[in-house]
Amino acid sequence: MACLRVWKGPAMPDASHFSGPTGLSQGLDYPGSQAPLTALERKLARNIKQKWLLQPADMASHAALASSRIPTSTRLPSKTSHSFPTQCFSKKLEVAEYCGLRSSGCVSFAKNVREGSFFDAVAAQLSPKTTGSTPVKGQTVAKLKVAINGFGRIGRNFLRCWHGRKDSPLEVIVVNDSGGVKNASHLLKYDSMLGTFKADVKIVDNETISVDGKPIKVVSNRDPLKLPWAELGIDIVIEGTGVFVDGPGAGKHIQAGAKKVVITAPAKGADIPTYVVGVNEQDYDHDVANIISNASCTTNCLAPFVKVMDEELGIVKGTMTTTHSYTGDQRLLDASHRDLRRARAAALNIVPTSTGAAKAVSLVLPQLKGKLNGIALRVPTPNVSVVDLVVNVEKKGLTAEDVNAAFRKAADGPLKGILAVCDVPLVSVDFRCTDVSSTIDSSLTMVMGDDMVKVVAWYDNEWGYSQRVVDLAHLVAYKWPGVAAQGSGDPLEDFCKTNPADKECKVFEA
């Protein structure tokens, strides 16, 4: 979204009129323009030339442009891209309402103009969005390419959550699903928990489905080493099988050509860092590890409000019980399982089992190492679970409202969108498709004696968790070298935030 004055002559000049790739030179005054470029515009032009744009040989296609990682928020357009509206190919194109362009500018070009022309330099900075025939403000970005390995409950929830995000820096282009296109498309469209997906899901061919017109390749291979990640230029793999959760297993995606892996389960091995959004995501460093874990759904529920309790009350020790919906790991009817309790019919029994969720909190809150433990009770409900935490705290003389007040403060502040507080007497089904990681049931908060506190929190163990996987993947994208930080599309915008009175910032005025 770098800001440039544009050609104003009677016809678009040939690329030979300009120096450097795509007609941008280090000190360029455009022929026919009203005034020379300012010093700041020259600097931006150099930045575009040297860092953002590809060489002319690579500019023949929309895909080639997209791979250049220009840091903003939508696909890069080209003359062959369908992202340009029809009026872009008329004789003249008014640019008064494009972000960053002065209101007096007008682009003129011939329909057969060469790819190396100045138009491509401008096109690489503008993604017109229209209402009728009127251009409006827009931005451009090269999105990171994402693959989903394992198109089960979390894989499909992830895709739905991602699809619902506006201006995502990610583009899901492939899923690995053993069921092929028929199963992938049907189970994405029709879901017993989520209902019918409102997007238009179609089978394109034997290897491709489309979601609202966006093609997604479907591959079927159980060996990550044989997946086409290098061929497809995959940046991030969402590892959703629950199988490849250690370094050697998840590392196969890296060997296959992917650059980063996000495991949607607790990782095995101290070499894989764990991040819980709302708790320690600020510690993520692009250069530290290529494989990271989003922890478990229960840890994502537990850790945010435990963080609040430890900061406000001081946790001494405690135990947790998660009353958890059954999962695909259990048996519909009695059948063999390595865990004899999980071998019993899931829909007919309350099944006690182990969970590492409480201990895993120490991976994101190291000060709590050795202070928490817990168990899980799998129950005959298909979705939504609830955590029951009992802890001893350092702070004395508390009331239940004191505890809830700490949660309300966090939910309205640093944990907004992660933590919520519910004052209504609801049941599990009411928390389906809640976006937050955990919802405190305020009426169930208790204080016993001077220092014992009981807290109950609901969570959608599929949807809410998948929202955090999307958040973590977005964080990975925003920390990617060459990609602008969230909320910033270009250097001039950042400049104007701190220098609003500068005359150069007037380019953003209507």
Short mmCIF file of C-alpha atoms in Angstrom, two decimals:
data_model
loop_
_atom_site.label_atom_id
_atom_site.label_comp_id
_atom_site.label_asym_id
_atom_site.label_seq_id
_atom_site.Cartn_x
_atom_site.Cartn_y
_atom_site.Cartn_z
CA MET A 1 0.00 0.00 0.00
CA ALA A 2 2.99 2.31 -0.56
CA CYS A 3 1.88 5.71 -1.79
CA LEU A 4 2.97 6.94 -5.23
CA ARG A 5 1.86 9.61 -7.67
CA VAL A 6 0.79 8.05 -10.91
CA TRP A 7 1.13 8.70 -14.64
CA LYS A 8 -1.11 11.49 -15.86
CA GLY A 9 -0.23 11.71 -19.57
CA PRO A 10 -2.53 10.97 -22.51
CA ALA A 11 -1.36 7.36 -22.79
CA MET A 12 0.46 4.86 -20.63
CA PRO A 13 4.19 4.97 -21.50
CA ASP A 14 6.19 1.91 -22.39
CA ALA A 15 8.48 0.43 -19.77
CA SER A 16 11.50 1.70 -21.71
CA HIS A 17 10.70 5.22 -20.49
CA PHE A 18 11.71 4.22 -17.00
CA SER A 19 14.78 2.72 -15.39
CA GLY A 20 14.90 -0.25 -13.06
CA PRO A 21 12.47 -3.19 -12.79
CA THR A 22 8.87 -2.21 -13.53
CA GLY A 23 9.87 1.38 -14.20
CA LEU A 24 10.84 2.47 -10.71
CA SER A 25 14.19 4.24 -10.34
CA GLN A 26 15.86 5.56 -7.26
CA GLY A 27 15.23 9.17 -8.21
CA LEU A 28 12.25 9.10 -10.55
CA ASP A 29 10.13 12.00 -11.76
CA TYR A 30 7.29 10.58 -13.85
CA PRO A 31 6.94 12.26 -17.28
CA GLY A 32 3.77 14.30 -17.40
CA SER A 33 3.22 14.43 -13.65
CA GLN A 34 2.42 17.71 -11.98
CA ALA A 35 5.38 17.68 -9.64
CA PRO A 36 8.50 15.68 -8.83
CA LEU A 37 8.28 13.01 -6.19
CA THR A 38 8.87 14.14 -2.64
CA ALA A 39 11.80 12.77 -0.68
CA LEU A 40 9.53 10.39 1.20
CA GLU A 41 7.94 9.12 -2.01
CA ARG A 42 11.39 8.54 -3.48
CA LYS A 43 12.29 6.53 -0.41
CA LEU A 44 9.13 4.46 -0.74
CA ALA A 45 9.81 3.88 -4.43
CA ARG A 46 13.29 2.63 -3.66
CA ASN A 47 11.86 0.34 -1.00
CA ILE A 48 9.36 -1.10 -3.46
CA LYS A 49 12.01 -1.57 -6.12
CA GLN A 50 14.64 -3.11 -3.89
CA LYS A 51 12.60 -5.19 -1.47
CA TRP A 52 9.06 -5.84 -2.57
CA LEU A 53 8.80 -6.32 -6.32
CA LEU A 54 10.06 -9.30 -8.30
CA GLN A 55 12.31 -9.09 -11.33
CA PRO A 56 10.53 -8.56 -14.69
CA ALA A 57 10.93 -12.20 -15.71
CA ASP A 58 8.90 -13.24 -12.70
CA MET A 59 6.09 -10.74 -13.17
CA ALA A 60 4.16 -12.61 -15.84
CA SER A 61 1.55 -14.01 -13.50
CA HIS A 62 -0.57 -13.18 -10.49
CA ALA A 63 0.93 -16.16 -8.67
CA ALA A 64 4.48 -14.93 -9.18
CA LEU A 65 3.58 -11.53 -7.77
CA ALA A 66 1.85 -13.12 -4.80
CA SER A 67 4.99 -15.02 -3.85
CA SER A 68 6.90 -11.77 -3.29
CA ARG A 69 5.33 -11.33 0.18
CA ILE A 70 4.32 -7.71 -0.17
CA PRO A 71 3.19 -6.84 3.36
CA THR A 72 -0.46 -5.82 3.31
CA SER A 73 -3.77 -7.62 3.33
CA THR A 74 -5.22 -8.97 0.08
CA ARG A 75 -4.09 -10.83 -3.03
CA LEU A 76 -1.87 -9.03 -5.49
CA PRO A 77 -3.62 -8.20 -8.73
CA SER A 78 -2.32 -8.27 -12.29
CA LYS A 79 -3.97 -7.68 -15.65
CA THR A 80 -4.78 -11.38 -15.81
CA SER A 81 -6.19 -11.48 -12.30
CA HIS A 82 -9.92 -11.65 -11.70
CA SER A 83 -9.44 -9.49 -8.60
CA PHE A 84 -9.50 -6.38 -10.80
CA PRO A 85 -12.96 -4.98 -11.56
CA THR A 86 -14.12 -4.52 -15.14
CA GLN A 87 -13.59 -0.78 -15.21
CA CYS A 88 -9.84 -1.29 -14.74
CA PHE A 89 -9.64 -2.24 -18.40
CA SER A 90 -11.38 0.86 -19.72
CA LYS A 91 -9.46 3.73 -21.24
CA LYS A 92 -9.09 5.68 -18.02
CA LEU A 93 -9.23 4.67 -14.37
CA GLU A 94 -9.99 7.21 -11.68
CA VAL A 95 -7.82 6.62 -8.64
CA ALA A 96 -9.09 9.33 -6.31
CA GLU A 97 -10.42 6.81 -3.81
CA TYR A 98 -7.49 4.41 -3.78
CA CYS A 99 -5.59 4.47 -0.53
CA GLY A 100 -2.38 6.44 -0.68
CA LEU A 101 -2.95 8.12 -4.06
CA ARG A 102 -3.51 11.83 -4.41
CA SER A 103 -7.03 12.70 -5.45
CA SER A 104 -5.92 14.42 -8.67
CA GLY A 105 -4.41 11.31 -10.22
CA CYS A 106 -5.72 9.29 -13.15
CA VAL A 107 -4.22 6.15 -14.64
CA SER A 108 -4.48 5.71 -18.42
CA PHE A 109 -3.34 2.59 -20.25
CA ALA A 110 -3.94 0.50 -23.31
CA LYS A 111 -5.51 -2.92 -22.94
CA ASN A 112 -2.46 -4.53 -24.56
CA VAL A 113 0.07 -2.75 -22.35
CA ARG A 114 3.13 -4.84 -21.57
CA GLU A 115 3.63 -6.56 -18.19
CA GLY A 116 6.79 -4.56 -17.63
CA SER A 117 5.01 -1.24 -17.80
CA PHE A 118 4.53 1.28 -15.07
CA PHE A 119 0.97 0.00 -14.64
CA ASP A 120 2.36 -3.16 -13.06
CA ALA A 121 4.25 -1.11 -10.53
CA VAL A 122 1.02 0.62 -9.58
CA ALA A 123 -0.99 -2.61 -9.83
CA ALA A 124 1.37 -4.27 -7.39
CA GLN A 125 0.38 -1.64 -4.86
CA LEU A 126 -3.39 -1.49 -5.41
CA SER A 127 -6.18 -4.01 -5.04
CA PRO A 128 -9.34 -2.19 -6.08
CA LYS A 129 -12.49 -3.08 -4.21
CA THR A 130 -15.71 -1.85 -5.76
CA THR A 131 -19.29 -1.10 -4.97
CA GLY A 132 -20.91 -0.80 -8.35
CA SER A 133 -18.58 1.24 -10.53
CA THR A 134 -16.91 3.27 -7.80
CA PRO A 135 -13.37 2.32 -6.74
CA VAL A 136 -12.81 2.34 -2.99
CA LYS A 137 -9.84 2.02 -0.73
CA GLY A 138 -7.93 -1.25 -0.91
CA GLN A 139 -4.64 -2.94 -0.02
CA THR A 140 -2.43 -5.74 -1.33
CA VAL A 141 -0.57 -8.64 0.19
CA ALA A 142 1.01 -11.91 -0.68
CA LYS A 143 -0.60 -14.41 1.67
CA LEU A 144 1.21 -17.31 3.26
CA LYS A 145 0.25 -20.65 1.77
CA VAL A 146 -1.27 -23.07 4.28
CA ALA A 147 -1.81 -26.83 4.17
CA ILE A 148 -4.05 -28.74 6.58
CA ASN A 149 -2.77 -32.22 7.37
CA GLY A 150 -5.70 -34.22 8.70
CA PHE A 151 -9.14 -32.98 7.72
CA GLY A 152 -10.98 -34.26 10.78
CA ARG A 153 -12.78 -32.38 13.53
CA ILE A 154 -10.08 -29.77 14.14
CA GLY A 155 -9.01 -29.57 10.50
CA ARG A 156 -12.52 -28.75 9.29
CA ASN A 157 -13.23 -26.43 12.22
CA PHE A 158 -9.98 -24.63 11.45
CA LEU A 159 -10.97 -24.10 7.83
CA ARG A 160 -14.38 -22.74 8.82
CA CYS A 161 -12.85 -20.41 11.41
CA TRP A 162 -10.22 -19.20 8.93
CA HIS A 163 -12.86 -18.68 6.25
CA GLY A 164 -14.77 -16.42 8.63
CA ARG A 165 -11.82 -14.11 9.22
CA LYS A 166 -11.54 -10.92 7.20
CA ASP A 167 -8.17 -9.90 5.80
CA SER A 168 -6.42 -13.09 6.92
CA PRO A 169 -2.72 -13.22 6.01
CA LEU A 170 -3.21 -16.92 5.23
CA GLU A 171 -4.50 -18.80 2.21
CA VAL A 172 -5.48 -22.45 2.68
CA ILE A 173 -4.60 -24.08 -0.63
CA VAL A 174 -4.44 -27.82 0.17
CA VAL A 175 -5.72 -30.41 2.63
CA ASN A 176 -4.44 -33.93 3.15
CA ASP A 177 -7.44 -36.19 3.72
CA SER A 178 -7.58 -39.94 3.29
CA GLY A 179 -11.23 -39.74 2.21
CA GLY A 180 -10.54 -37.76 -0.97
CA VAL A 181 -12.57 -34.92 -2.47
CA LYS A 182 -15.98 -36.54 -1.97
CA ASN A 183 -15.62 -36.93 1.79
CA ALA A 184 -13.71 -33.68 2.24
CA SER A 185 -16.34 -31.57 0.50
CA HIS A 186 -19.36 -33.30 2.06
CA LEU A 187 -18.09 -33.27 5.64
CA LEU A 188 -16.97 -29.67 5.31
CA LYS A 189 -20.38 -28.60 4.02
CA TYR A 190 -22.53 -30.68 6.39
CA ASP A 191 -21.55 -30.99 10.04
CA SER A 192 -23.59 -32.53 12.85
CA MET A 193 -22.22 -30.03 15.40
CA LEU A 194 -21.73 -26.90 13.34
CA GLY A 195 -24.65 -27.23 10.97
CA THR A 196 -24.51 -26.53 7.26
CA PHE A 197 -21.54 -24.43 6.17
CA LYS A 198 -22.88 -21.24 4.60
CA ALA A 199 -20.04 -21.14 2.10
CA ASP A 200 -20.46 -22.54 -1.41
CA VAL A 201 -18.56 -25.85 -1.32
CA LYS A 202 -18.14 -27.72 -4.59
CA ILE A 203 -16.12 -30.55 -6.10
CA VAL A 204 -14.10 -29.09 -8.97
CA ASP A 205 -12.34 -32.26 -10.11
CA ASN A 206 -10.85 -35.45 -8.68
CA GLU A 207 -8.19 -33.49 -6.81
CA THR A 208 -9.83 -30.15 -6.04
CA ILE A 209 -12.71 -28.67 -4.08
CA SER A 210 -13.69 -25.01 -3.97
CA VAL A 211 -14.95 -22.89 -1.09
CA ASP A 212 -16.71 -19.75 -2.27
CA GLY A 213 -14.80 -20.05 -5.51
CA LYS A 214 -11.38 -20.51 -3.90
CA PRO A 215 -9.75 -23.75 -5.06
CA ILE A 216 -8.36 -26.12 -2.42
CA LYS A 217 -6.35 -29.10 -3.56
CA VAL A 218 -7.09 -32.44 -1.85
CA VAL A 219 -4.27 -34.96 -1.53
CA SER A 220 -4.34 -38.35 0.17
CA ASN A 221 -1.12 -39.70 1.63
CA ARG A 222 -0.44 -40.94 5.14
CA ASP A 223 3.32 -40.32 4.84
CA PRO A 224 4.17 -36.63 5.32
CA LEU A 225 7.45 -37.13 3.48
CA LYS A 226 5.49 -37.83 0.30
CA LEU A 227 3.26 -34.76 0.49
CA PRO A 228 3.77 -32.06 -2.18
CA TRP A 229 4.63 -29.23 0.17
CA ALA A 230 7.73 -28.15 -1.76
CA GLU A 231 5.94 -28.29 -5.10
CA LEU A 232 3.05 -26.18 -3.77
CA GLY A 233 5.28 -23.72 -1.91
CA ILE A 234 3.66 -24.40 1.47
CA ASP A 235 4.63 -21.98 4.22
CA ILE A 236 2.65 -23.36 7.18
CA VAL A 237 1.25 -26.83 7.83
CA ILE A 238 -1.59 -27.16 10.32
CA GLU A 239 -0.88 -30.61 11.74
CA GLY A 240 -4.30 -31.90 12.77
CA THR A 241 -3.96 -35.69 12.72
CA GLY A 242 -2.90 -36.03 16.36
CA VAL A 243 -0.25 -38.47 15.14
CA PHE A 244 2.76 -36.35 14.18
CA VAL A 245 3.19 -34.51 17.47
CA ASP A 246 6.91 -34.94 18.13
CA GLY A 247 9.98 -33.52 16.44
CA PRO A 248 10.72 -36.46 14.14
CA GLY A 249 7.07 -36.84 13.11
CA ALA A 250 6.16 -33.20 12.56
CA GLY A 251 9.63 -32.65 11.13
CA LYS A 252 8.65 -34.73 8.11
CA HIS A 253 6.56 -31.80 6.94
CA ILE A 254 9.69 -29.64 7.01
CA GLN A 255 11.59 -32.30 5.08
CA ALA A 256 8.76 -32.35 2.53
CA GLY A 257 9.23 -28.63 1.91
CA ALA A 258 7.03 -26.78 4.42
CA LYS A 259 8.61 -23.96 6.39
CA LYS A 260 6.59 -24.04 9.62
CA VAL A 261 4.35 -26.56 11.40
CA VAL A 262 1.62 -25.76 13.94
CA ILE A 263 0.61 -28.86 15.92
CA THR A 264 -3.02 -28.80 17.08
CA ALA A 265 -2.32 -30.98 20.12
CA PRO A 266 0.13 -31.16 23.02
CA ALA A 267 3.61 -31.73 21.63
CA LYS A 268 5.90 -34.51 22.78
CA GLY A 269 9.43 -33.37 23.46
CA ALA A 270 11.00 -30.34 25.06
CA ASP A 271 12.34 -29.18 21.69
CA ILE A 272 8.87 -28.03 20.54
CA PRO A 273 7.71 -24.78 22.17
CA THR A 274 4.09 -24.45 23.25
CA TYR A 275 2.05 -21.26 22.88
CA VAL A 276 -1.38 -20.40 24.26
CA VAL A 277 -2.88 -17.25 22.79
CA GLY A 278 -3.65 -14.81 25.57
CA VAL A 279 -0.98 -16.27 27.81
CA ASN A 280 2.48 -16.43 26.23
CA GLU A 281 2.06 -15.83 22.50
CA GLN A 282 4.23 -12.71 22.87
CA ASP A 283 7.20 -15.06 23.39
CA TYR A 284 6.93 -16.45 19.86
CA ASP A 285 10.08 -15.89 17.80
CA HIS A 286 10.15 -16.80 14.11
CA ASP A 287 13.77 -17.90 14.33
CA VAL A 288 13.52 -20.09 17.44
CA ALA A 289 11.69 -23.15 16.07
CA ASN A 290 10.03 -24.33 12.89
CA ILE A 291 7.62 -26.59 14.78
CA ILE A 292 5.32 -25.22 17.49
CA SER A 293 2.35 -26.51 19.46
CA ASN A 294 -0.98 -24.84 20.22
CA ALA A 295 -1.36 -27.08 23.30
CA SER A 296 -4.67 -28.86 23.95
CA CYS A 297 -8.19 -27.48 24.03
CA THR A 298 -8.30 -27.93 27.81
CA THR A 299 -5.00 -26.13 28.35
CA ASN A 300 -6.30 -23.29 26.18
CA CYS A 301 -9.34 -23.06 28.46
CA LEU A 302 -7.42 -23.40 31.71
CA ALA A 303 -4.30 -21.31 31.16
CA PRO A 304 -5.92 -17.87 30.56
CA PHE A 305 -7.95 -17.77 33.76
CA VAL A 306 -5.20 -19.49 35.75
CA LYS A 307 -2.91 -16.69 34.61
CA VAL A 308 -5.39 -14.15 36.00
CA MET A 309 -5.70 -16.02 39.28
CA ASP A 310 -1.96 -16.34 39.71
CA GLU A 311 -1.37 -12.65 38.98
CA GLU A 312 -4.22 -11.40 41.17
CA LEU A 313 -4.41 -14.02 43.93
CA GLY A 314 -1.20 -16.05 43.83
CA ILE A 315 -1.72 -19.78 43.23
CA VAL A 316 -0.14 -22.13 45.78
CA LYS A 317 -1.41 -25.46 44.43
CA GLY A 318 -4.52 -27.00 42.96
CA THR A 319 -6.31 -29.73 41.07
CA MET A 320 -8.47 -29.65 37.97
CA THR A 321 -11.18 -31.88 36.58
CA THR A 322 -12.34 -31.45 33.01
CA THR A 323 -15.74 -32.91 32.23
CA HIS A 324 -15.00 -33.45 28.57
CA SER A 325 -17.17 -34.46 25.62
CA TYR A 326 -16.22 -37.73 24.00
CA THR A 327 -13.82 -37.56 21.08
CA GLY A 328 -12.97 -39.58 17.99
CA ASP A 329 -10.27 -41.36 19.98
CA GLN A 330 -12.96 -43.26 21.92
CA ARG A 331 -15.09 -46.20 20.81
CA LEU A 332 -18.73 -46.00 19.73
CA LEU A 333 -19.22 -49.53 21.06
CA ASP A 334 -16.92 -51.60 23.27
CA ALA A 335 -13.75 -52.39 21.32
CA SER A 336 -10.00 -52.66 21.83
CA HIS A 337 -8.09 -49.57 22.96
CA ARG A 338 -4.74 -49.07 24.65
CA ASP A 339 -6.63 -47.27 27.45
CA LEU A 340 -9.05 -49.89 28.78
CA ARG A 341 -11.53 -47.27 29.95
CA ARG A 342 -11.60 -45.61 26.54
CA ALA A 343 -12.30 -49.05 25.09
CA ARG A 344 -15.83 -48.79 26.48
CA ALA A 345 -18.80 -47.29 24.60
CA ALA A 346 -18.37 -43.51 24.66
CA ALA A 347 -22.06 -42.62 24.36
CA LEU A 348 -23.10 -44.90 27.21
CA ASN A 349 -20.55 -44.17 29.93
CA ILE A 350 -18.76 -41.58 32.01
CA VAL A 351 -15.16 -42.50 31.26
CA PRO A 352 -12.41 -41.39 33.65
CA THR A 353 -9.11 -40.88 31.86
CA SER A 354 -5.86 -39.02 32.09
CA THR A 355 -5.11 -35.51 30.89
CA GLY A 356 -1.90 -33.56 30.80
CA ALA A 357 -3.72 -30.25 30.49
CA ALA A 358 -3.08 -29.06 34.04
CA LYS A 359 0.60 -29.97 34.01
CA ALA A 360 0.95 -28.42 30.55
CA VAL A 361 -0.01 -25.03 31.98
CA SER A 362 3.55 -24.82 33.29
CA LEU A 363 4.80 -24.87 29.68
CA VAL A 364 3.24 -21.44 29.18
CA LEU A 365 3.32 -20.28 32.82
CA PRO A 366 6.63 -21.69 34.12
CA GLN A 367 6.10 -20.31 37.62
CA LEU A 368 3.30 -22.87 38.10
CA LYS A 369 5.45 -25.92 37.46
CA GLY A 370 4.54 -28.67 39.91
CA LYS A 371 1.58 -26.74 41.32
CA LEU A 372 -1.29 -28.13 39.21
CA ASN A 373 -2.58 -31.56 38.27
CA GLY A 374 -5.85 -33.05 37.11
CA ILE A 375 -7.97 -35.72 35.47
CA ALA A 376 -10.59 -35.90 32.73
CA LEU A 377 -14.09 -37.38 32.79
CA ARG A 378 -15.29 -38.15 29.27
CA VAL A 379 -19.07 -37.89 29.14
CA PRO A 380 -21.79 -38.76 26.57
CA THR A 381 -22.00 -35.33 24.92
CA PRO A 382 -20.50 -34.66 21.48
CA ASN A 383 -19.14 -31.17 22.10
CA VAL A 384 -18.52 -28.47 24.75
CA SER A 385 -16.60 -29.27 27.91
CA VAL A 386 -16.19 -27.70 31.33
CA VAL A 387 -13.19 -27.24 33.63
CA ASP A 388 -13.54 -27.36 37.42
CA LEU A 389 -10.48 -25.92 39.16
CA VAL A 390 -9.87 -25.87 42.91
CA VAL A 391 -6.78 -24.03 44.17
CA ASN A 392 -5.24 -22.68 47.32
CA VAL A 393 -4.19 -19.06 46.94
CA GLU A 394 -1.87 -16.71 48.78
CA LYS A 395 -4.33 -13.84 49.11
CA LYS A 396 -6.62 -14.10 52.13
CA GLY A 397 -10.11 -12.88 52.91
CA LEU A 398 -11.49 -13.16 49.39
CA THR A 399 -15.10 -13.37 48.31
CA ALA A 400 -16.49 -15.02 45.20
CA GLU A 401 -17.23 -11.59 43.77
CA ASP A 402 -13.61 -10.54 44.31
CA VAL A 403 -12.52 -13.49 42.21
CA ASN A 404 -15.11 -12.82 39.52
CA ALA A 405 -14.15 -9.14 39.47
CA ALA A 406 -10.59 -10.13 38.56
CA PHE A 407 -11.94 -12.21 35.68
CA ARG A 408 -14.23 -9.41 34.48
CA LYS A 409 -11.33 -6.96 34.45
CA ALA A 410 -9.20 -9.32 32.37
CA ALA A 411 -12.08 -10.19 30.03
CA ASP A 412 -12.64 -6.49 29.32
CA GLY A 413 -8.92 -5.82 29.02
CA PRO A 414 -5.90 -7.91 28.03
CA LEU A 415 -7.88 -11.13 27.57
CA LYS A 416 -10.75 -9.69 25.57
CA GLY A 417 -11.75 -12.27 22.98
CA ILE A 418 -10.00 -15.00 24.94
CA LEU A 419 -11.83 -14.98 28.29
CA ALA A 420 -15.49 -14.25 29.04
CA VAL A 421 -17.67 -14.18 32.15
CA CYS A 422 -21.23 -15.51 32.08
CA ASP A 423 -23.80 -14.49 34.70
CA VAL A 424 -26.70 -16.44 33.18
CA PRO A 425 -27.51 -20.01 34.34
CA LEU A 426 -26.72 -21.87 31.10
CA VAL A 427 -25.89 -25.45 30.12
CA SER A 428 -23.31 -26.96 27.79
CA VAL A 429 -25.23 -26.64 24.52
CA ASP A 430 -25.43 -22.87 25.05
CA PHE A 431 -21.67 -22.62 24.66
CA ARG A 432 -21.44 -24.24 21.25
CA CYS A 433 -19.43 -22.19 18.78
CA THR A 434 -18.23 -19.70 21.38
CA ASP A 435 -15.14 -17.99 20.01
CA VAL A 436 -13.43 -17.46 23.36
CA SER A 437 -11.10 -20.01 24.94
CA SER A 438 -12.93 -20.08 28.26
CA THR A 439 -16.12 -18.70 29.77
CA ILE A 440 -16.22 -18.34 33.55
CA ASP A 441 -19.54 -19.43 35.07
CA SER A 442 -19.71 -16.70 37.71
CA SER A 443 -22.53 -18.29 39.71
CA LEU A 444 -20.37 -21.36 40.37
CA THR A 445 -17.34 -19.49 41.73
CA MET A 446 -16.81 -20.37 45.39
CA VAL A 447 -14.45 -19.41 48.20
CA MET A 448 -13.93 -21.84 51.09
CA GLY A 449 -12.21 -20.65 54.25
CA ASP A 450 -9.43 -18.13 53.85
CA ASP A 451 -7.60 -19.41 50.83
CA MET A 452 -9.46 -22.07 48.81
CA VAL A 453 -11.09 -21.00 45.54
CA LYS A 454 -13.22 -23.02 43.13
CA VAL A 455 -13.74 -21.82 39.54
CA VAL A 456 -15.78 -23.39 36.74
CA ALA A 457 -15.21 -22.49 33.08
CA TRP A 458 -16.94 -23.67 29.89
CA TYR A 459 -15.26 -24.13 26.53
CA ASP A 460 -16.11 -25.36 23.07
CA ASN A 461 -13.34 -27.90 22.72
CA GLU A 462 -13.57 -27.82 18.91
CA TRP A 463 -14.64 -24.37 17.71
CA GLY A 464 -13.08 -22.22 20.42
CA TYR A 465 -9.85 -24.18 20.20
CA SER A 466 -9.76 -23.90 16.41
CA GLN A 467 -10.15 -20.13 16.69
CA ARG A 468 -6.95 -20.10 18.72
CA VAL A 469 -5.19 -22.24 16.11
CA VAL A 470 -6.12 -19.59 13.54
CA ASP A 471 -4.88 -16.88 15.91
CA LEU A 472 -1.56 -18.66 16.39
CA ALA A 473 -1.15 -19.22 12.65
CA HIS A 474 -1.86 -15.51 12.13
CA LEU A 475 0.81 -14.68 14.69
CA VAL A 476 3.28 -16.86 12.79
CA ALA A 477 2.34 -14.99 9.61
CA TYR A 478 2.71 -11.54 11.16
CA LYS A 479 6.16 -12.46 12.49
CA TRP A 480 7.22 -13.78 9.07
CA PRO A 481 10.24 -11.90 7.68
CA GLY A 482 9.10 -9.36 5.12
CA VAL A 483 5.46 -9.39 6.22
CA ALA A 484 4.06 -6.27 7.85
CA ALA A 485 3.00 -6.45 11.47
CA GLN A 486 -0.70 -6.75 12.20
CA GLY A 487 -2.52 -3.47 11.80
CA SER A 488 0.15 -1.93 9.54
CA GLY A 489 -0.01 -2.06 5.79
CA ASP A 490 2.83 0.20 4.69
CA PRO A 491 5.62 2.45 5.95
CA LEU A 492 3.81 5.70 5.19
CA GLU A 493 0.86 4.63 7.33
CA ASP A 494 3.24 3.94 10.22
CA PHE A 495 4.97 7.28 9.62
CA CYS A 496 1.66 9.14 9.72
CA LYS A 497 0.59 7.50 12.96
CA THR A 498 3.46 9.22 14.73
CA ASN A 499 3.57 12.31 12.51
CA PRO A 500 -0.10 13.12 11.78
CA ALA A 501 0.58 16.80 11.07
CA ASP A 502 3.21 16.14 8.41
CA LYS A 503 2.20 17.34 4.95
CA GLU A 504 2.94 13.92 3.46
CA CYS A 505 0.15 12.42 5.53
CA LYS A 506 -2.41 14.43 3.58
CA VAL A 507 -2.36 11.71 0.93
CA PHE A 508 -4.83 9.86 3.13
CA GLU A 509 -7.37 12.66 3.13
CA ALA A 510 -10.55 12.33 1.06
#
